[in-house]
mmCIF file of C-alpha atoms and ligand atoms in Angstrom:
data_model
loop_
_atom_site.group_PDB
_atom_site.id
_atom_site.type_symbol
_atom_site.label_atom_id
_atom_site.label_comp_id
_atom_site.label_asym_id
_atom_site.label_seq_id
_atom_site.Cartn_x
_atom_site.Cartn_y
_atom_site.Cartn_z
ATOM 1 C CA MET A 1 30.913 -19.458 13.417
ATOM 2 C CA SER A 2 29.150 -20.394 10.182
ATOM 3 C CA GLU A 3 25.646 -21.820 10.285
ATOM 4 C CA THR A 4 23.911 -24.419 8.189
ATOM 5 C CA LEU A 5 21.582 -23.119 5.493
ATOM 6 C CA ILE A 6 18.690 -25.314 4.487
ATOM 7 C CA HIS A 7 16.933 -24.480 1.266
ATOM 8 C CA VAL A 8 13.188 -24.284 1.950
ATOM 9 C CA ALA A 9 11.555 -22.574 -0.998
ATOM 10 C CA SER A 10 12.138 -21.301 -4.500
ATOM 11 C CA GLY A 11 10.076 -18.499 -5.859
ATOM 12 C CA LYS A 12 10.324 -17.725 -9.543
ATOM 13 C CA VAL A 13 13.137 -15.288 -8.873
ATOM 14 C CA ARG A 14 14.064 -15.669 -5.176
ATOM 15 C CA GLU A 15 15.317 -18.415 -2.889
ATOM 16 C CA LEU A 16 14.557 -18.932 0.775
ATOM 17 C CA PHE A 17 16.804 -20.768 3.259
ATOM 18 C CA THR A 18 16.414 -21.386 6.982
ATOM 19 C CA ILE A 19 19.175 -20.389 9.405
ATOM 20 C CA GLY A 20 18.412 -22.283 12.608
ATOM 21 C CA ASP A 21 14.833 -22.163 13.932
ATOM 22 C CA GLU A 22 14.129 -18.460 14.045
ATOM 23 C CA ARG A 23 15.753 -16.905 11.006
ATOM 24 C CA LEU A 24 15.508 -17.094 7.228
ATOM 25 C CA LEU A 25 17.869 -16.023 4.483
ATOM 26 C CA LEU A 26 16.125 -14.462 1.489
ATOM 27 C CA VAL A 27 18.264 -14.300 -1.655
ATOM 28 C CA ALA A 28 17.126 -12.275 -4.667
ATOM 29 C CA SER A 29 18.461 -13.548 -7.996
ATOM 30 C CA ASP A 30 18.896 -11.575 -11.209
ATOM 31 C CA ARG A 31 16.244 -13.668 -12.951
ATOM 32 C CA ILE A 32 13.351 -11.841 -14.587
ATOM 33 C CA SER A 33 9.892 -13.070 -15.442
ATOM 34 C CA THR A 34 7.494 -11.665 -17.985
ATOM 35 C CA PHE A 35 3.981 -12.883 -18.785
ATOM 36 C CA ASP A 36 4.580 -15.227 -15.792
ATOM 37 C CA VAL A 37 7.505 -17.015 -17.486
ATOM 38 C CA VAL A 38 11.088 -16.809 -16.153
ATOM 39 C CA LEU A 39 13.423 -15.922 -19.029
ATOM 40 C CA PRO A 40 16.782 -17.655 -19.657
ATOM 41 C CA THR A 41 18.663 -14.311 -19.646
ATOM 42 C CA GLU A 42 19.416 -12.513 -16.375
ATOM 43 C CA ILE A 43 19.402 -8.742 -15.704
ATOM 44 C CA PRO A 44 22.677 -8.004 -13.867
ATOM 45 C CA ASP A 45 22.097 -6.409 -10.416
ATOM 46 C CA LYS A 46 18.302 -6.774 -10.549
ATOM 47 C CA GLY A 47 18.352 -8.784 -7.298
ATOM 48 C CA ARG A 48 20.444 -6.094 -5.604
ATOM 49 C CA VAL A 49 18.089 -3.338 -6.757
ATOM 50 C CA LEU A 50 15.067 -5.185 -5.336
ATOM 51 C CA THR A 51 16.810 -6.120 -2.088
ATOM 52 C CA GLY A 52 18.051 -2.553 -1.581
ATOM 53 C CA LEU A 53 14.622 -1.062 -2.278
ATOM 54 C CA SER A 54 12.888 -3.437 0.152
ATOM 55 C CA ALA A 55 15.425 -2.677 2.866
ATOM 56 C CA PHE A 56 15.035 1.073 2.184
ATOM 57 C CA TRP A 57 11.273 0.844 2.733
ATOM 58 C CA PHE A 58 11.489 -1.484 5.752
ATOM 59 C CA ALA A 59 13.827 1.023 7.403
ATOM 60 C CA ARG A 60 11.243 3.801 6.892
ATOM 61 C CA THR A 61 7.924 2.107 7.632
ATOM 62 C CA GLY A 62 8.729 0.739 11.097
ATOM 63 C CA ASP A 63 6.353 3.229 12.733
ATOM 64 C CA VAL A 64 3.493 1.906 10.579
ATOM 65 C CA CYS A 65 4.354 -1.786 11.071
ATOM 66 C CA PRO A 66 7.480 -3.706 12.155
ATOM 67 C CA SER A 67 9.179 -5.730 9.389
ATOM 68 C CA HIS A 68 10.887 -9.107 9.275
ATOM 69 C CA LEU A 69 14.241 -7.579 8.276
ATOM 70 C CA LEU A 70 17.080 -8.376 10.689
ATOM 71 C CA GLU A 71 20.154 -7.798 8.564
ATOM 72 C CA LEU A 72 21.110 -6.736 5.076
ATOM 73 C CA ARG A 73 24.151 -8.739 4.011
ATOM 74 C CA PRO A 74 27.209 -7.082 2.414
ATOM 75 C CA ASP A 75 26.474 -8.781 -0.952
ATOM 76 C CA GLY A 76 23.449 -6.451 -1.268
ATOM 77 C CA ARG A 77 21.181 -9.263 -2.511
ATOM 78 C CA SER A 78 20.525 -11.293 0.656
ATOM 79 C CA THR A 79 18.737 -10.435 3.861
ATOM 80 C CA GLU A 80 18.375 -12.260 7.142
ATOM 81 C CA CYS A 81 14.776 -12.157 8.300
ATOM 82 C CA ARG A 82 12.699 -13.195 11.286
ATOM 83 C CA ARG A 83 10.847 -16.429 10.711
ATOM 84 C CA LEU A 84 7.113 -15.814 11.054
ATOM 85 C CA GLU A 85 3.809 -17.630 10.876
ATOM 86 C CA MET A 86 2.637 -16.313 7.503
ATOM 87 C CA LEU A 87 -0.971 -15.201 6.973
ATOM 88 C CA PRO A 88 -2.641 -17.027 4.024
ATOM 89 C CA LEU A 89 -3.443 -13.733 2.292
ATOM 90 C CA GLU A 90 -1.880 -11.568 -0.378
ATOM 91 C CA CYS A 91 -2.563 -8.009 0.790
ATOM 92 C CA VAL A 92 -3.054 -5.869 -2.315
ATOM 93 C CA VAL A 93 -3.650 -2.109 -2.306
ATOM 94 C CA ARG A 94 -4.745 -0.340 -5.483
ATOM 95 C CA GLY A 95 -4.517 3.406 -6.007
ATOM 96 C CA TYR A 96 -5.162 3.201 -9.769
ATOM 97 C CA LEU A 97 -7.333 0.988 -11.939
ATOM 98 C CA ALA A 98 -5.057 -1.569 -13.647
ATOM 99 C CA GLY A 99 -4.551 -5.291 -14.103
ATOM 100 C CA SER A 100 -7.162 -7.562 -12.544
ATOM 101 C CA GLY A 101 -8.810 -4.563 -10.796
ATOM 102 C CA TRP A 102 -9.553 -3.012 -14.202
ATOM 103 C CA LYS A 103 -10.762 -6.351 -15.599
ATOM 104 C CA ASP A 104 -13.151 -6.853 -12.637
ATOM 105 C CA TYR A 105 -14.419 -3.266 -12.969
ATOM 106 C CA LEU A 106 -15.137 -3.712 -16.696
ATOM 107 C CA ARG A 107 -17.165 -6.845 -15.996
ATOM 108 C CA THR A 108 -18.983 -5.808 -12.824
ATOM 109 C CA GLY A 109 -18.502 -2.103 -12.075
ATOM 110 C CA SER A 110 -16.746 -3.020 -8.863
ATOM 111 C CA THR A 111 -13.587 -4.750 -7.745
ATOM 112 C CA SER A 112 -13.294 -7.127 -4.759
ATOM 113 C CA GLY A 113 -16.596 -5.810 -3.372
ATOM 114 C CA HIS A 114 -15.637 -2.118 -3.642
ATOM 115 C CA ALA A 115 -18.323 -0.277 -5.615
ATOM 116 C CA LEU A 116 -16.535 2.253 -7.843
ATOM 117 C CA PRO A 117 -17.850 5.335 -9.653
ATOM 118 C CA ALA A 118 -19.171 4.751 -13.193
ATOM 119 C CA GLY A 119 -17.149 5.912 -16.191
ATOM 120 C CA LEU A 120 -13.636 5.191 -14.929
ATOM 121 C CA ARG A 121 -11.023 4.568 -17.599
ATOM 122 C CA GLU A 122 -8.187 2.053 -17.551
ATOM 123 C CA SER A 123 -5.334 3.395 -15.342
ATOM 124 C CA ASP A 124 -7.487 6.128 -13.767
ATOM 125 C CA ARG A 125 -6.632 7.113 -10.228
ATOM 126 C CA LEU A 126 -9.205 5.776 -7.756
ATOM 127 C CA PRO A 127 -11.092 8.213 -5.488
ATOM 128 C CA GLU A 128 -9.388 6.483 -2.530
ATOM 129 C CA PRO A 129 -6.862 3.629 -2.388
ATOM 130 C CA ILE A 130 -8.662 0.310 -1.851
ATOM 131 C CA PHE A 131 -7.651 -2.944 -0.164
ATOM 132 C CA THR A 132 -8.233 -5.931 -2.507
ATOM 133 C CA PRO A 133 -6.819 -9.087 -0.911
ATOM 134 C CA SER A 134 -6.182 -12.270 -2.863
ATOM 135 C CA THR A 135 -5.253 -15.827 -2.030
ATOM 136 C CA LYS A 136 -2.162 -17.687 -3.093
ATOM 137 C CA ALA A 137 -3.915 -20.051 -5.451
ATOM 138 C CA THR A 138 -2.074 -23.398 -5.447
ATOM 139 C CA SER A 139 -2.278 -23.477 -9.248
ATOM 140 C CA GLY A 140 -0.146 -20.411 -9.925
ATOM 141 C CA HIS A 141 -2.319 -17.317 -10.283
ATOM 142 C CA ASP A 142 -3.637 -15.332 -7.319
ATOM 143 C CA GLU A 143 -7.390 -15.165 -6.952
ATOM 144 C CA ASN A 144 -9.117 -11.939 -5.861
ATOM 145 C CA ILE A 145 -11.429 -12.440 -2.882
ATOM 146 C CA ASP A 146 -13.859 -10.164 -1.071
ATOM 147 C CA ALA A 147 -13.723 -9.058 2.563
ATOM 148 C CA ALA A 148 -16.034 -11.861 3.755
ATOM 149 C CA GLN A 149 -13.753 -14.534 2.243
ATOM 150 C CA ALA A 150 -10.634 -12.873 3.667
ATOM 151 C CA ILE A 151 -12.267 -12.696 7.116
ATOM 152 C CA GLU A 152 -12.906 -16.433 6.919
ATOM 153 C CA LEU A 153 -9.174 -16.960 6.365
ATOM 154 C CA VAL A 154 -7.722 -14.736 9.121
ATOM 155 C CA GLY A 155 -10.603 -13.607 11.374
ATOM 156 C CA ARG A 156 -12.307 -10.205 11.549
ATOM 157 C CA GLU A 157 -9.911 -8.457 13.913
ATOM 158 C CA ARG A 158 -6.815 -9.527 12.007
ATOM 159 C CA TYR A 159 -8.488 -8.616 8.718
ATOM 160 C CA GLU A 160 -9.195 -5.100 9.937
ATOM 161 C CA GLU A 161 -5.615 -4.802 11.142
ATOM 162 C CA VAL A 162 -4.056 -5.913 7.826
ATOM 163 C CA GLU A 163 -6.411 -3.644 5.857
ATOM 164 C CA ARG A 164 -5.610 -0.599 7.992
ATOM 165 C CA THR A 165 -1.878 -1.378 7.958
ATOM 166 C CA SER A 166 -1.735 -2.063 4.195
ATOM 167 C CA LEU A 167 -3.507 1.214 3.387
ATOM 168 C CA ALA A 168 -1.196 3.153 5.723
ATOM 169 C CA LEU A 169 1.905 1.575 4.123
ATOM 170 C CA TYR A 170 0.606 2.369 0.638
ATOM 171 C CA ARG A 171 -0.170 5.993 1.526
ATOM 172 C CA PHE A 172 3.298 6.459 2.991
ATOM 173 C CA ALA A 173 5.208 4.979 0.053
ATOM 174 C CA SER A 174 3.011 6.369 -2.730
ATOM 175 C CA GLU A 175 3.423 9.934 -1.406
ATOM 176 C CA HIS A 176 7.187 9.471 -1.158
ATOM 177 C CA ALA A 177 7.360 7.953 -4.670
ATOM 178 C CA ALA A 178 5.071 10.525 -6.335
ATOM 179 C CA ALA A 179 7.318 13.307 -5.063
ATOM 180 C CA ARG A 180 10.150 11.521 -6.943
ATOM 181 C CA GLY A 181 8.306 11.036 -10.234
ATOM 182 C CA ILE A 182 7.028 7.480 -9.747
ATOM 183 C CA LEU A 183 3.382 6.457 -9.371
ATOM 184 C CA ILE A 184 2.760 3.259 -7.422
ATOM 185 C CA ALA A 185 -0.371 2.017 -9.195
ATOM 186 C CA ASP A 186 -0.780 -0.974 -6.887
ATOM 187 C CA THR A 187 1.280 -3.087 -4.547
ATOM 188 C CA LYS A 188 1.227 -6.418 -2.760
ATOM 189 C CA PHE A 189 2.300 -7.205 0.804
ATOM 190 C CA GLU A 190 2.687 -10.403 2.745
ATOM 191 C CA PHE A 191 2.375 -10.324 6.522
ATOM 192 C CA GLY A 192 3.240 -12.820 9.222
ATOM 193 C CA LEU A 193 2.828 -13.076 12.973
ATOM 194 C CA ASP A 194 5.681 -13.191 15.457
ATOM 195 C CA ALA A 195 5.702 -15.528 18.489
ATOM 196 C CA GLU A 196 3.662 -12.938 20.446
ATOM 197 C CA GLY A 197 1.016 -12.719 17.710
ATOM 198 C CA ARG A 198 2.098 -9.272 16.513
ATOM 199 C CA LEU A 199 1.629 -8.385 12.868
ATOM 200 C CA VAL A 200 4.933 -8.116 10.945
ATOM 201 C CA LEU A 201 5.539 -7.045 7.332
ATOM 202 C CA ALA A 202 7.430 -9.815 5.470
ATOM 203 C CA ASP A 203 8.529 -10.768 1.952
ATOM 204 C CA GLU A 204 9.574 -7.771 -0.178
ATOM 205 C CA ALA A 205 7.954 -4.340 -0.145
ATOM 206 C CA PHE A 206 7.468 -1.662 -2.813
ATOM 207 C CA THR A 207 9.759 -3.263 -5.371
ATOM 208 C CA PRO A 208 9.025 -3.349 -9.103
ATOM 209 C CA ASP A 209 8.279 -7.103 -8.723
ATOM 210 C CA SER A 210 5.636 -6.565 -6.004
ATOM 211 C CA SER A 211 4.201 -3.309 -7.372
ATOM 212 C CA ARG A 212 3.225 -1.554 -10.589
ATOM 213 C CA PHE A 213 5.521 1.468 -10.942
ATOM 214 C CA TRP A 214 4.617 4.032 -13.603
ATOM 215 C CA PRO A 215 6.748 7.013 -14.645
ATOM 216 C CA ALA A 216 4.623 10.009 -13.558
ATOM 217 C CA ASP A 217 5.696 12.198 -16.494
ATOM 218 C CA GLU A 218 4.277 9.679 -19.009
ATOM 219 C CA TYR A 219 1.027 9.020 -17.112
ATOM 220 C CA ALA A 220 -1.888 9.037 -19.575
ATOM 221 C CA PRO A 221 -5.045 7.332 -18.290
ATOM 222 C CA GLY A 222 -7.451 5.825 -20.831
ATOM 223 C CA GLY A 223 -5.250 2.826 -21.691
ATOM 224 C CA PRO A 224 -2.505 0.626 -20.279
ATOM 225 C CA GLN A 225 0.595 2.414 -18.919
ATOM 226 C CA PRO A 226 4.181 1.458 -19.777
ATOM 227 C CA SER A 227 5.758 -0.576 -16.993
ATOM 228 C CA PHE A 228 8.685 1.296 -15.438
ATOM 229 C CA ASP A 229 10.980 -1.725 -15.415
ATOM 230 C CA LYS A 230 9.845 -4.466 -17.787
ATOM 231 C CA GLN A 231 8.524 -2.551 -20.780
ATOM 232 C CA PHE A 232 11.580 -3.193 -22.995
ATOM 233 C CA VAL A 233 11.362 -6.893 -22.195
ATOM 234 C CA ARG A 234 7.630 -7.080 -22.903
ATOM 235 C CA ASP A 235 7.943 -5.077 -26.142
ATOM 236 C CA TYR A 236 10.817 -7.283 -27.315
ATOM 237 C CA CYS A 237 8.910 -10.489 -26.492
ATOM 238 C CA GLU A 238 5.817 -9.168 -28.291
ATOM 239 C CA SER A 239 7.933 -8.289 -31.354
ATOM 240 C CA LEU A 240 8.997 -11.953 -31.612
ATOM 241 C CA GLY A 241 5.453 -13.251 -31.675
ATOM 242 C CA TRP A 242 6.390 -15.612 -28.794
ATOM 243 C CA ASP A 243 3.277 -17.473 -27.531
ATOM 244 C CA LYS A 244 4.084 -16.729 -23.845
ATOM 245 C CA THR A 245 4.482 -20.364 -22.884
ATOM 246 C CA PRO A 246 7.832 -21.704 -21.562
ATOM 247 C CA PRO A 247 10.586 -21.623 -22.549
ATOM 248 C CA GLY A 248 10.898 -17.839 -22.865
ATOM 249 C CA PRO A 249 13.262 -16.216 -25.368
ATOM 250 C CA GLU A 250 16.863 -15.111 -24.737
ATOM 251 C CA LEU A 251 17.144 -11.334 -24.486
ATOM 252 C CA PRO A 252 19.594 -9.387 -26.697
ATOM 253 C CA ASP A 253 22.243 -7.180 -25.026
ATOM 254 C CA ASP A 254 20.476 -3.866 -25.701
ATOM 255 C CA VAL A 255 17.268 -5.117 -24.042
ATOM 256 C CA VAL A 256 19.310 -6.332 -21.047
ATOM 257 C CA SER A 257 21.206 -3.060 -20.657
ATOM 258 C CA GLY A 258 18.085 -0.910 -21.167
ATOM 259 C CA THR A 259 16.174 -2.936 -18.587
ATOM 260 C CA ARG A 260 19.061 -2.819 -16.104
ATOM 261 C CA ALA A 261 19.184 0.968 -16.527
ATOM 262 C CA ARG A 262 15.446 1.242 -15.747
ATOM 263 C CA TYR A 263 15.806 -0.793 -12.530
ATOM 264 C CA ILE A 264 18.729 1.345 -11.420
ATOM 265 C CA ASP A 265 16.839 4.531 -12.330
ATOM 266 C CA ALA A 266 13.895 3.430 -10.140
ATOM 267 C CA PHE A 267 16.298 2.626 -7.281
ATOM 268 C CA GLU A 268 18.087 5.973 -7.505
ATOM 269 C CA ARG A 269 14.910 8.041 -7.851
ATOM 270 C CA LEU A 270 13.158 6.340 -4.940
ATOM 271 C CA THR A 271 16.092 6.152 -2.528
ATOM 272 C CA GLY A 272 18.009 9.278 -3.568
ATOM 273 C CA ILE A 273 21.136 7.076 -3.287
ATOM 274 C CA ALA A 274 23.566 6.415 -6.166
ATOM 275 C CA PHE A 275 23.421 2.699 -6.998
ATOM 276 C CA ALA A 276 27.248 2.549 -7.007
ATOM 277 C CA ASP A 277 27.156 3.749 -3.386
ATOM 278 C CA TYR A 278 24.726 0.938 -2.533
ATOM 279 C CA LEU A 279 27.058 -1.647 -4.111
ATOM 280 C CA ALA A 280 29.987 -0.245 -2.103
ATOM 281 C CA GLU A 281 28.002 -0.149 1.155
ATOM 282 C CA PRO A 282 24.512 -1.685 1.093
ATOM 283 C CA SER A 283 23.683 -0.393 4.588
ATOM 284 C CA ALA A 284 23.492 3.099 3.027
ATOM 285 C CA VAL A 285 19.779 2.411 2.358
ATOM 286 C CA LEU A 286 19.087 1.880 6.073
ATOM 287 C CA ALA A 287 20.210 5.342 7.210
HETATM 288 C C1 Q0N B 301 7.799 -17.025 3.723
HETATM 289 N N1 Q0N B 301 7.024 -17.012 1.654
HETATM 290 C C2 Q0N B 301 6.378 -16.673 0.387
HETATM 291 C C3 Q0N B 301 10.899 -15.945 -0.990
HETATM 292 C C4 Q0N B 301 9.486 -15.438 -0.752
HETATM 293 N N2 Q0N B 301 9.655 -14.020 7.277
HETATM 294 C C5 Q0N B 301 9.094 -15.192 6.831
HETATM 295 N N3 Q0N B 301 8.849 -16.180 7.717
HETATM 296 C C6 Q0N B 301 8.315 -17.333 7.326
HETATM 297 N N4 Q0N B 301 8.000 -17.595 6.056
HETATM 298 C C7 Q0N B 301 8.211 -16.662 5.086
HETATM 299 C C8 Q0N B 301 8.780 -15.419 5.439
HETATM 300 C C9 Q0N B 301 9.040 -14.398 4.465
HETATM 301 N N5 Q0N B 301 9.236 -13.619 3.681
HETATM 302 C C10 Q0N B 301 7.284 -16.244 2.730
HETATM 303 N N6 Q0N B 301 7.351 -18.265 1.927
HETATM 304 C C11 Q0N B 301 7.822 -18.293 3.186
HETATM 305 C C12 Q0N B 301 7.201 -15.923 -0.605
HETATM 306 N N7 Q0N B 301 8.506 -16.510 -0.866
HETATM 307 C C13 Q0N B 301 8.630 -17.263 -2.090
HETATM 308 C C14 Q0N B 301 10.070 -17.757 -2.300
HETATM 309 O O1 Q0N B 301 11.005 -16.697 -2.185
#
């Protein structure tokens, strides 16, 4: 029996449909964004790489926190998920000083209320991973908030639970990834609650779109690090002198194929599974 899909949300690169009252279908496209602009050229199989990676992690982090994943579809780019009551918080963990964490540190010596040692350089590893939640700002960009503001949004007990859970997820995945040559500089989770009020990991997890992946063998703190996946795209866009407002430029074939190869390399390193095997049988990542 087929069921009616109702389109409920479009992210920049993903679509969300409802299936009845209790399930969602999450579909990852091959669209790519850079400097917050979706480009007109797609990266073939990017959606499958991200879907496969998320499913790989969900299958391995169930002891830390249950996930919303119910089923990985045979197309390798769509998943059926439990429909949850989402928490109004982006749960960010940082193990290294990059992006908005670095900018906050430069200005104030701390980030999201975490006092940090003096003299850190851009991209330095932090003494301990830190939890730096943000809110989904209605006007596009996420806004970093401190613990007191996050507690106002979800309550103290729930805050402590998402902090503890986020740090445990980050420790698990960053140790796994580092052993395979990839540093997870930072990562973002979204959580929801099931009908019984239990915390459930939702959205995507430990993908290049939700995390900063750095190749460990090129790690050189003291400046920005090359992005594992999007560096060719960024470098090409910079070379054009594009002003980073829509519409974005078309990508030439060599930038597309180089970028596709980087996504597949990240997938294969992290999962230990040949990407061709994933295409033939997506459930290989769940074993
Ligand atoms: C949900 N978003 C924000 C897809 C991701 N399991 C869930 N239950 C209820 N709602 C959501 C999920 C999930 N995941 C998450 N919106 C709804 C992120 N979206 C943006 C569009 O693409």
